[in-house]
mmCIF file of N, CA and C in Angstrom:
data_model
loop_
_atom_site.group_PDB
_atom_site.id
_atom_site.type_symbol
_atom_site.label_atom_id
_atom_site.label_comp_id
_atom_site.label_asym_id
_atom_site.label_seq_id
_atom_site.Cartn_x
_atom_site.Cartn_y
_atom_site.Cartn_z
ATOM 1 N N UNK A 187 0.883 19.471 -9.862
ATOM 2 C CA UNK A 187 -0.220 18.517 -9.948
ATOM 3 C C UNK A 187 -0.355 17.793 -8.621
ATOM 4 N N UNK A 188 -1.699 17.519 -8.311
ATOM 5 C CA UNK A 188 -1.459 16.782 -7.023
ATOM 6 C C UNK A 188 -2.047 15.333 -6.918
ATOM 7 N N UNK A 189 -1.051 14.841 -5.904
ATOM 8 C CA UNK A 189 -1.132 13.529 -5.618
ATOM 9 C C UNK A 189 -2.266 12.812 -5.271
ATOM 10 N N UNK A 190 -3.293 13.283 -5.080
ATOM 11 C CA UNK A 190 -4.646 12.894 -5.062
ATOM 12 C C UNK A 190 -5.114 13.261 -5.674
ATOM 13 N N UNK A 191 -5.999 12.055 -6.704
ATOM 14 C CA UNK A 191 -6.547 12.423 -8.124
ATOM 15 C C UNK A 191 -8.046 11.923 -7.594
ATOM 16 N N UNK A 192 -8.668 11.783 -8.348
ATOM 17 C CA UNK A 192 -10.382 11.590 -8.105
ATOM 18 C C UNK A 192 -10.419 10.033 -8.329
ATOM 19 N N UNK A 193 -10.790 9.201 -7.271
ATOM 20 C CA UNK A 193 -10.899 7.412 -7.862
ATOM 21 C C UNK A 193 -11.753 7.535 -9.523
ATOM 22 N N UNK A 194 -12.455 7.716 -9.579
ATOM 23 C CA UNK A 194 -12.925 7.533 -11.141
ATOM 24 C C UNK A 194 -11.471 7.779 -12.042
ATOM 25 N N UNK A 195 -10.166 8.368 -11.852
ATOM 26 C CA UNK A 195 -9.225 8.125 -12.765
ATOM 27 C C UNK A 195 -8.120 7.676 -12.061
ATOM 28 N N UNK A 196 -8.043 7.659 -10.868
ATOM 29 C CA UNK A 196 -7.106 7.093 -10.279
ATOM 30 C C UNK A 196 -6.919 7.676 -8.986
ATOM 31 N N UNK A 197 -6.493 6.792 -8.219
ATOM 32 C CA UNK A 197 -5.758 7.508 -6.538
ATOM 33 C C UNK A 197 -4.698 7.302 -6.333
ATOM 34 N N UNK A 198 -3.727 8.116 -6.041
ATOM 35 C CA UNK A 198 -2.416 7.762 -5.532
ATOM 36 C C UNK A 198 -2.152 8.620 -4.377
ATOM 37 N N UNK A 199 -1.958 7.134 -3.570
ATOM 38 C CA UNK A 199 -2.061 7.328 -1.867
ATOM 39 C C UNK A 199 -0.833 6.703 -1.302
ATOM 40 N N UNK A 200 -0.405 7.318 0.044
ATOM 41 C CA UNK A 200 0.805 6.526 0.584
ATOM 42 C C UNK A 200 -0.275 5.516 1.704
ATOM 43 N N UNK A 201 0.122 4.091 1.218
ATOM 44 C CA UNK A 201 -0.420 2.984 2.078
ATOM 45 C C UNK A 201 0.431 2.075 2.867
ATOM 46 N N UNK A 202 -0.262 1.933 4.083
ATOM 47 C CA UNK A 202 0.762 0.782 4.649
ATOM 48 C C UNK A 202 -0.556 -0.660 4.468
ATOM 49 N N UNK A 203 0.591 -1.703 4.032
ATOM 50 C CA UNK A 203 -0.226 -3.039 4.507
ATOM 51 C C UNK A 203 -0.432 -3.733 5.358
ATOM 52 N N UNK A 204 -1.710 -3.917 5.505
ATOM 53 C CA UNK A 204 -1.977 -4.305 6.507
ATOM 54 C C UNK A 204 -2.096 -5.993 7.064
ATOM 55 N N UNK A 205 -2.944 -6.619 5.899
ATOM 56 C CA UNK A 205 -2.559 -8.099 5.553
ATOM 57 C C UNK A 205 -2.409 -8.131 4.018
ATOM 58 N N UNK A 206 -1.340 -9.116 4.070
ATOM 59 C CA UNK A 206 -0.472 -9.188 2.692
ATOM 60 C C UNK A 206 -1.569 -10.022 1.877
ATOM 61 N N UNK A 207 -1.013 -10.136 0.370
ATOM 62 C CA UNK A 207 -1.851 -10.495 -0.498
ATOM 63 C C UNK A 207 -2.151 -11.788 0.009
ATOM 64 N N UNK A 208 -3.009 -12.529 -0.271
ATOM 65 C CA UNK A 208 -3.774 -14.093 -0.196
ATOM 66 C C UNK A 208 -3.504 -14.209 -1.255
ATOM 67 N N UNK A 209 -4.012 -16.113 -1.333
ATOM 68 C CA UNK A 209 -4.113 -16.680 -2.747
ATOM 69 C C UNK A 209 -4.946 -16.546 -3.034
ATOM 70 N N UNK A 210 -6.191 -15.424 -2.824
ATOM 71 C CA UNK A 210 -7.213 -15.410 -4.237
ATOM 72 C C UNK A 210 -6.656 -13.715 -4.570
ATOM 73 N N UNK A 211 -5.854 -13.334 -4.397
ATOM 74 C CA UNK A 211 -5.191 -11.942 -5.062
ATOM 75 C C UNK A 211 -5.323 -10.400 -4.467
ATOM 76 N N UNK A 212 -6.172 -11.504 -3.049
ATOM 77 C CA UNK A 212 -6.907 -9.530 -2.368
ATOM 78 C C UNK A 212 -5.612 -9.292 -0.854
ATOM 79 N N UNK A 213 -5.750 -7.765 -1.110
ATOM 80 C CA UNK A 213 -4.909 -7.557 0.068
ATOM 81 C C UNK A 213 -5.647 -6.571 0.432
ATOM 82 N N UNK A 214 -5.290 -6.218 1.948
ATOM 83 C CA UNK A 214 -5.633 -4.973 2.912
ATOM 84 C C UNK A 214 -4.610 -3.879 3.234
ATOM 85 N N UNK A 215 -4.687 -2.600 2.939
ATOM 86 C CA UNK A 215 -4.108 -1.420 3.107
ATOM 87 C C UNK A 215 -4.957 -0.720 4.000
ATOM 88 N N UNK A 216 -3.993 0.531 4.150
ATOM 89 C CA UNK A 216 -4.675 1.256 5.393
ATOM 90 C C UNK A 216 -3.869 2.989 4.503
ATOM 91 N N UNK A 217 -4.697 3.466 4.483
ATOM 92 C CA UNK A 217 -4.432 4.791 3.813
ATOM 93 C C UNK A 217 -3.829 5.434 4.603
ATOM 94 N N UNK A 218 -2.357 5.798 4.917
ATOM 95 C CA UNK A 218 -1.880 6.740 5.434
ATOM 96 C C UNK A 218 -2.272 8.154 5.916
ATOM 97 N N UNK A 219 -2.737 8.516 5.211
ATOM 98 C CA UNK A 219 -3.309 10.459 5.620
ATOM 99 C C UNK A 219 -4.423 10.570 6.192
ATOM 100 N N UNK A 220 -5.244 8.987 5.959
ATOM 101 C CA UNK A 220 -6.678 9.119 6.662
ATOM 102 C C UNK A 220 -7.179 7.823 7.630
ATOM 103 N N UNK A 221 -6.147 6.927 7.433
ATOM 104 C CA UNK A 221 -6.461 5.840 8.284
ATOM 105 C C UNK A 221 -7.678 5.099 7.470
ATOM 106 N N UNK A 222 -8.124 5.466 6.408
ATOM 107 C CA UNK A 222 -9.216 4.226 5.799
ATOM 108 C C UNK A 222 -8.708 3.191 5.336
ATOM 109 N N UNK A 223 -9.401 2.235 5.398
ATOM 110 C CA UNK A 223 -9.207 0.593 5.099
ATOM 111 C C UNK A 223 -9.034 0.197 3.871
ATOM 112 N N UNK A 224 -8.609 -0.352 3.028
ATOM 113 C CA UNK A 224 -9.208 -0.591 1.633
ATOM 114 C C UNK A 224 -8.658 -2.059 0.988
ATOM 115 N N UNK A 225 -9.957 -2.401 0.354
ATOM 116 C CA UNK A 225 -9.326 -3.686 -0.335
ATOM 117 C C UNK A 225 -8.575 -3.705 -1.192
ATOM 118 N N UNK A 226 -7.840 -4.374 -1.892
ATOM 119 C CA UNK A 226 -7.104 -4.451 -2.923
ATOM 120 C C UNK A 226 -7.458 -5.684 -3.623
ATOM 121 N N UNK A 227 -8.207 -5.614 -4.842
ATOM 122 C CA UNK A 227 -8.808 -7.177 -4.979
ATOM 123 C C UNK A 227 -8.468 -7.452 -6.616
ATOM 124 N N UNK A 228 -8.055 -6.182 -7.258
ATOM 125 C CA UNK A 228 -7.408 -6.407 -8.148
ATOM 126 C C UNK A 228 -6.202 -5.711 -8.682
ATOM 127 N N UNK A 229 -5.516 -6.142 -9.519
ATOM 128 C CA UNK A 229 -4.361 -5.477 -10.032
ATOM 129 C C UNK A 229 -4.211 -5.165 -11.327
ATOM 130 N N UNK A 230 -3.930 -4.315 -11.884
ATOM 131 C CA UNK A 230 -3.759 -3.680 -13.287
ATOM 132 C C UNK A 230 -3.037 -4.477 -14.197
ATOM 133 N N UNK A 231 -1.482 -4.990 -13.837
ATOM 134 C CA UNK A 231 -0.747 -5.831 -14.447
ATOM 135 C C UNK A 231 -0.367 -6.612 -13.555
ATOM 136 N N UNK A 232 0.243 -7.852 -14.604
ATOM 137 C CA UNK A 232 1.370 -9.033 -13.477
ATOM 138 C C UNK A 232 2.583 -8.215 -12.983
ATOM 139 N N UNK A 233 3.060 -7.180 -13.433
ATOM 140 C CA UNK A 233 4.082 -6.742 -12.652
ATOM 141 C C UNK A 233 4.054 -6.153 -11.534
ATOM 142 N N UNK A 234 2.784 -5.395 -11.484
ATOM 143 C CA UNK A 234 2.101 -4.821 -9.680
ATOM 144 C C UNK A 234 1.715 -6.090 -9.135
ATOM 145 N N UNK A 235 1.154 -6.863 -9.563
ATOM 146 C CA UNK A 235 0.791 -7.956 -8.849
ATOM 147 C C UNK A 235 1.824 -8.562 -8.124
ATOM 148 N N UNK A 236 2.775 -9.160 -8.566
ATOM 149 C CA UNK A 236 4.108 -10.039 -8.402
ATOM 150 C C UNK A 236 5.022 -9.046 -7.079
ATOM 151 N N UNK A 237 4.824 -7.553 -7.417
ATOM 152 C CA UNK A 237 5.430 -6.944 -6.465
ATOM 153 C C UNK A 237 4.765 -7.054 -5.566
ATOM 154 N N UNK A 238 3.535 -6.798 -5.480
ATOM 155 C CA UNK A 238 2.589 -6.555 -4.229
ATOM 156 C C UNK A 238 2.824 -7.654 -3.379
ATOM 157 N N UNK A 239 2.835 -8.920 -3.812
ATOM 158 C CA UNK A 239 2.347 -10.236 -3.560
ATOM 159 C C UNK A 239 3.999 -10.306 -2.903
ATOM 160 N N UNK A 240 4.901 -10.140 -2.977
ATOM 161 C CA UNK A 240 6.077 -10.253 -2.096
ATOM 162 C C UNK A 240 6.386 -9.332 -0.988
ATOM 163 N N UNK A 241 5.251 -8.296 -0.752
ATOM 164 C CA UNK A 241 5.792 -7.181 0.432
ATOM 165 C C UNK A 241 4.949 -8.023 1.529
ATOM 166 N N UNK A 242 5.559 -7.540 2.552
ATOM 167 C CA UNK A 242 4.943 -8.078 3.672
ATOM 168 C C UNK A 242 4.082 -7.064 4.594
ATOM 169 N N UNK A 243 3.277 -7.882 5.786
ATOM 170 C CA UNK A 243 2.447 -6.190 6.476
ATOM 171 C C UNK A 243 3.554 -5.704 7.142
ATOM 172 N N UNK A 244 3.125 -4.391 6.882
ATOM 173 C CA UNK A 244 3.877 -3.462 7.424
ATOM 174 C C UNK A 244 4.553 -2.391 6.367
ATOM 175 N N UNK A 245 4.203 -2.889 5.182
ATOM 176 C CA UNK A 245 5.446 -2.202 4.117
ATOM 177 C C UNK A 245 4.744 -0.766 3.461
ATOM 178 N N UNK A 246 4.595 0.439 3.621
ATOM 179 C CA UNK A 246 4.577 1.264 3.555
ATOM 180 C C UNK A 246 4.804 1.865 1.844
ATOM 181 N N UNK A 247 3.989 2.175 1.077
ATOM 182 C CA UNK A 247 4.095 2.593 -0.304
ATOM 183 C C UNK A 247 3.179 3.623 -0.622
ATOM 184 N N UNK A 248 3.864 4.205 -2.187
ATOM 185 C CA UNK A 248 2.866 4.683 -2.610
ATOM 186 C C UNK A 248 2.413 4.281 -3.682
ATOM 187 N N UNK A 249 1.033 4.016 -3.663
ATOM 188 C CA UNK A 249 -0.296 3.181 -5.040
ATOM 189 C C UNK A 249 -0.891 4.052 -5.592
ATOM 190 N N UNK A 250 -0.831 3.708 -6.784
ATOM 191 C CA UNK A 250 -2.130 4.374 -7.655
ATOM 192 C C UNK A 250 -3.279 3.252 -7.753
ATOM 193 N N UNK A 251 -4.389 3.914 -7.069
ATOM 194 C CA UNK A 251 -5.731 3.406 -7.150
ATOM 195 C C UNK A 251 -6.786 3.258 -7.770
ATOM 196 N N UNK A 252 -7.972 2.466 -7.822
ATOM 197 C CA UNK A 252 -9.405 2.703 -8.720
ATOM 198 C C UNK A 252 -10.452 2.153 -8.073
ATOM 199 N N UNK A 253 -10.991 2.907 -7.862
ATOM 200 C CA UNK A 253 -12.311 2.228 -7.354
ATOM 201 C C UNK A 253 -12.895 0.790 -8.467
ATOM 202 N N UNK A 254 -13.529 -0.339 -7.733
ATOM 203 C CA UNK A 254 -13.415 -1.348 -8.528
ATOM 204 C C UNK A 254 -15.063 -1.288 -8.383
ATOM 205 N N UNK A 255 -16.315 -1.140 -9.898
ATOM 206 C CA UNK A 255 -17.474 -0.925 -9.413
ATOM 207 C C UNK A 255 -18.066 0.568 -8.930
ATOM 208 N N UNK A 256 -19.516 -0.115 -8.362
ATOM 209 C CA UNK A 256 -20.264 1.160 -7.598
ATOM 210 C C UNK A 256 -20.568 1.051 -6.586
ATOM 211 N N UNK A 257 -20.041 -0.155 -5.948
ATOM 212 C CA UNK A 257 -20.598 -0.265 -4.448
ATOM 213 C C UNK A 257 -19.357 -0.923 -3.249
ATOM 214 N N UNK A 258 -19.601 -0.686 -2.437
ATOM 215 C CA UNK A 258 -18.464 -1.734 -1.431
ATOM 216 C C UNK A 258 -17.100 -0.403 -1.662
ATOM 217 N N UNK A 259 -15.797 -1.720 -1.175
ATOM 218 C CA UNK A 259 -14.550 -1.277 -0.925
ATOM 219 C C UNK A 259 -13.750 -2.150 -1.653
ATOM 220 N N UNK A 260 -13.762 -1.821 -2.963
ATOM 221 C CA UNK A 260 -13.120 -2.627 -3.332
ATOM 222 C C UNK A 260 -12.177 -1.782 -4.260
ATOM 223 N N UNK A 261 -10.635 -2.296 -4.660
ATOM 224 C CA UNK A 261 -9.835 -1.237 -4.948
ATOM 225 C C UNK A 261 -8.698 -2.192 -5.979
ATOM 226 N N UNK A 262 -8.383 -1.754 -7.326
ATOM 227 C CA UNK A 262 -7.948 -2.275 -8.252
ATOM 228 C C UNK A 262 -6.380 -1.282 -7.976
ATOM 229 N N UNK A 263 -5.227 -2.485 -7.733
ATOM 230 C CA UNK A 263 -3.643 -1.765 -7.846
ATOM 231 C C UNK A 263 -3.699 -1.845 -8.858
ATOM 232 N N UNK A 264 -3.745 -0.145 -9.864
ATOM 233 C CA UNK A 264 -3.268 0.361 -10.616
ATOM 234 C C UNK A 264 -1.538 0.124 -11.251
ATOM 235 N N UNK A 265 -0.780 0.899 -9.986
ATOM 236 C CA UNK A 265 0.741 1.766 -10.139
ATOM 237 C C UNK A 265 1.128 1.957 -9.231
ATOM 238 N N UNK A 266 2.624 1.332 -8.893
ATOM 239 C CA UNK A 266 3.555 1.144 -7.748
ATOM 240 C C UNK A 266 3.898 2.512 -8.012
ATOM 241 N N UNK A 267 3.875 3.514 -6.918
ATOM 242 C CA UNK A 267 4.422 5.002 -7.904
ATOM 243 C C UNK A 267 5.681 4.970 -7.267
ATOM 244 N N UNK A 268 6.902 5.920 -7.658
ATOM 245 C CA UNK A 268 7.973 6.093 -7.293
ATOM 246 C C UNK A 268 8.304 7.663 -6.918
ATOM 247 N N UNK A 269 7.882 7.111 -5.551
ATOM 248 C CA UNK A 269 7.529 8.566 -5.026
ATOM 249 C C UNK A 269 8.741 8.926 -3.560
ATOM 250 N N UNK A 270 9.743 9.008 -3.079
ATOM 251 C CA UNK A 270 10.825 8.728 -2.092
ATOM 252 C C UNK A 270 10.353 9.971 -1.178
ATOM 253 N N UNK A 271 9.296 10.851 -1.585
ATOM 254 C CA UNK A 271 9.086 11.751 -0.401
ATOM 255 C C UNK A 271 7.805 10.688 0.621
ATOM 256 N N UNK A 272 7.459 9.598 0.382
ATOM 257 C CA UNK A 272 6.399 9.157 1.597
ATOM 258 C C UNK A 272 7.859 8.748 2.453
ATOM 259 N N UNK A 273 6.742 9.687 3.838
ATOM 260 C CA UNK A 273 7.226 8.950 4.956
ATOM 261 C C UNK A 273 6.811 8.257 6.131
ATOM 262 N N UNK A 274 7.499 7.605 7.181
ATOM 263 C CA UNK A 274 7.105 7.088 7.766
ATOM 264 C C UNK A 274 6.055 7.401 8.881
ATOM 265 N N UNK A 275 4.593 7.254 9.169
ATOM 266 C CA UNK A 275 4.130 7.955 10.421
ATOM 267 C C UNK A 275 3.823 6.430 11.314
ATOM 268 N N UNK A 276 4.846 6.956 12.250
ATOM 269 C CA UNK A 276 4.993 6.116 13.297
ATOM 270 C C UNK A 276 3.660 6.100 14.467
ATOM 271 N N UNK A 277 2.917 7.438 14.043
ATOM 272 C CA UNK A 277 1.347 7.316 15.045
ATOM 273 C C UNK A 277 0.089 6.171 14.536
ATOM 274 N N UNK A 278 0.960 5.363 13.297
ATOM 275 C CA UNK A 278 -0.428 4.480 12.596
ATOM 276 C C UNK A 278 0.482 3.268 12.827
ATOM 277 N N UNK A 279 1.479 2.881 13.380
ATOM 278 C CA UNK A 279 1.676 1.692 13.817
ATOM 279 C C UNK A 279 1.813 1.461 14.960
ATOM 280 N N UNK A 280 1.346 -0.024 15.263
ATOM 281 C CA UNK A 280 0.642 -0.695 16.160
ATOM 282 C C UNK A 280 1.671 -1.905 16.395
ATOM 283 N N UNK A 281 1.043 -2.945 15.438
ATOM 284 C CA UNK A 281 1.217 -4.475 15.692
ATOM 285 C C UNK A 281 2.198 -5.080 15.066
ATOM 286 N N UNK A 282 3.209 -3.486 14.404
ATOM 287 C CA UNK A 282 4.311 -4.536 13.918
ATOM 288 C C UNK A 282 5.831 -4.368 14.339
ATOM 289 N N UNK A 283 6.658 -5.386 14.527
ATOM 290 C CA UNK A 283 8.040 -5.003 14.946
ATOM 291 C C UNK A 283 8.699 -4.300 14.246
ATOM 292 N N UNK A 284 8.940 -4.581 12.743
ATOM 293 C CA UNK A 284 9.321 -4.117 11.906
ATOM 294 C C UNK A 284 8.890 -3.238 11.096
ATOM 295 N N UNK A 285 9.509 -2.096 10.668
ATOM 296 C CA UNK A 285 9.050 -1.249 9.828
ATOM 297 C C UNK A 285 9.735 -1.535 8.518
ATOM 298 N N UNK A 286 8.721 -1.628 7.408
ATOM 299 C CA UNK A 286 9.188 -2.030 5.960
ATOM 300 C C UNK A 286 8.914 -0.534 5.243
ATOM 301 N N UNK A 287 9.865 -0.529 4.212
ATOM 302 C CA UNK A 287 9.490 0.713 3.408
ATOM 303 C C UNK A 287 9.577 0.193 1.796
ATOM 304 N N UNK A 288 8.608 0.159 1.278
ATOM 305 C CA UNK A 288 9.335 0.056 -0.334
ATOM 306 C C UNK A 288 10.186 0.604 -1.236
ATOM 307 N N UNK A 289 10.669 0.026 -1.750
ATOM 308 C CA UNK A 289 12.294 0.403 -2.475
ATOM 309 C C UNK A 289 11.935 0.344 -4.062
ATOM 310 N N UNK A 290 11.721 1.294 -5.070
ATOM 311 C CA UNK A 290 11.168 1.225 -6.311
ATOM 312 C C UNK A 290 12.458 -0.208 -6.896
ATOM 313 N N UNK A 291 13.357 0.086 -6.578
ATOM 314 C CA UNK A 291 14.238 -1.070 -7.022
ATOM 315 C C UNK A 291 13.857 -2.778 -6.912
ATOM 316 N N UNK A 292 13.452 -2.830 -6.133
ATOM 317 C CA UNK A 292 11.878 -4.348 -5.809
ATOM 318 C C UNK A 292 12.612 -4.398 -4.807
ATOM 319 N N UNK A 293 13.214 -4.017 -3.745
ATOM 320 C CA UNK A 293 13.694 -4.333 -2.903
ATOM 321 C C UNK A 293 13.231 -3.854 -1.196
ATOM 322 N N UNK A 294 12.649 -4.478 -0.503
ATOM 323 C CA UNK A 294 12.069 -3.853 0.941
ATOM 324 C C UNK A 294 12.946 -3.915 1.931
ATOM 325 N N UNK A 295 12.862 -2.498 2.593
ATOM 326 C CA UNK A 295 14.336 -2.294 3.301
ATOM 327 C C UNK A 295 13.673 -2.599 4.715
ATOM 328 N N UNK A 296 14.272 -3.196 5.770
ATOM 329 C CA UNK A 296 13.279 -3.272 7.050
ATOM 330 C C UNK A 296 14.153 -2.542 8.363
ATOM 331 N N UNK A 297 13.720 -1.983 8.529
ATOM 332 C CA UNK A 297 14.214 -1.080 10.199
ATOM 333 C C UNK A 297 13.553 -1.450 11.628
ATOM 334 N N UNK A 298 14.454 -2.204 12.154
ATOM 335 C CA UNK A 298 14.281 -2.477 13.490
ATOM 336 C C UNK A 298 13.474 -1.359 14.208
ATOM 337 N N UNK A 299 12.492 -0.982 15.094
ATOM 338 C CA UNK A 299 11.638 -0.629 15.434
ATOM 339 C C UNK A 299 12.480 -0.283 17.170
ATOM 340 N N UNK A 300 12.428 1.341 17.779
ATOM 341 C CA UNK A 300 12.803 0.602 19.176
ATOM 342 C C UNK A 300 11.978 0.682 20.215
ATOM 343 N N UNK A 301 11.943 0.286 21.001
ATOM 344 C CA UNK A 301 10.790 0.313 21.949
ATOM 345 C C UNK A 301 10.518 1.149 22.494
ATOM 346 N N UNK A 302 9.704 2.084 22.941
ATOM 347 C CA UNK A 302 9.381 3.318 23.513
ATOM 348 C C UNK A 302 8.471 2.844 24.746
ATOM 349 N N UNK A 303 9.017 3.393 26.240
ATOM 350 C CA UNK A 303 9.332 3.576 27.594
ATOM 351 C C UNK A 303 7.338 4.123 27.954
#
């Protein structure tokens, strides 16, 4: 079965964040495989929520998605998936020191970053 399903039932994508959740509940991801942007403006349950809302930018996961509506970019967290084959692509970071990875355990592991010459 594959990991990209059709948004009308769901998407599950490896995302890095880009700005962490706010207090009105929206966050910014950046789709790994394609570099698109996407909002995150709602969440399925308090338990995706509560996780989401503690990773910081930079943290690298994989989401199950939904298009929120018929218009715009707007994107409802479904499902934290538990997926240990995403990996890291170091050609889509930029602006951060740290590299975060999510840990299905709730735990974000962070790897010092080294500087390249």
């Amino acid at each position: 079965m594959s990991q990209n399903i059709t948004p009308a039932t769901g998407d599950v994508r490896a995302v890095r964040i880009v700005w962490p959740m706010n207090d009105h509940g929206a966050m910014t991801v950046r789709v790994e495989s394609d570099s698109e942007v996407r909002q995150v403006v709602e969440c399925e349950s308090d338990e995706v929520r509560e996780t989401l809302e503690r990773l910081p930018a930079g943290t690298t996961l994989p989401l199950k998605m939904e298009s929120v509506g018929m218009r715009g970019n707007a994107w409802r967290a479904v499902e934290l998936v538990d997926d240990r084959r995403v990996t890291d692509t170091a050609s889509s970071r930029t602006e951060y020191r740290a590299e975060q990875k999510y840990a299905p355990d709730g735990e974000a592991s962070e790897q010092q970053e080294t500087a390249q010459a």
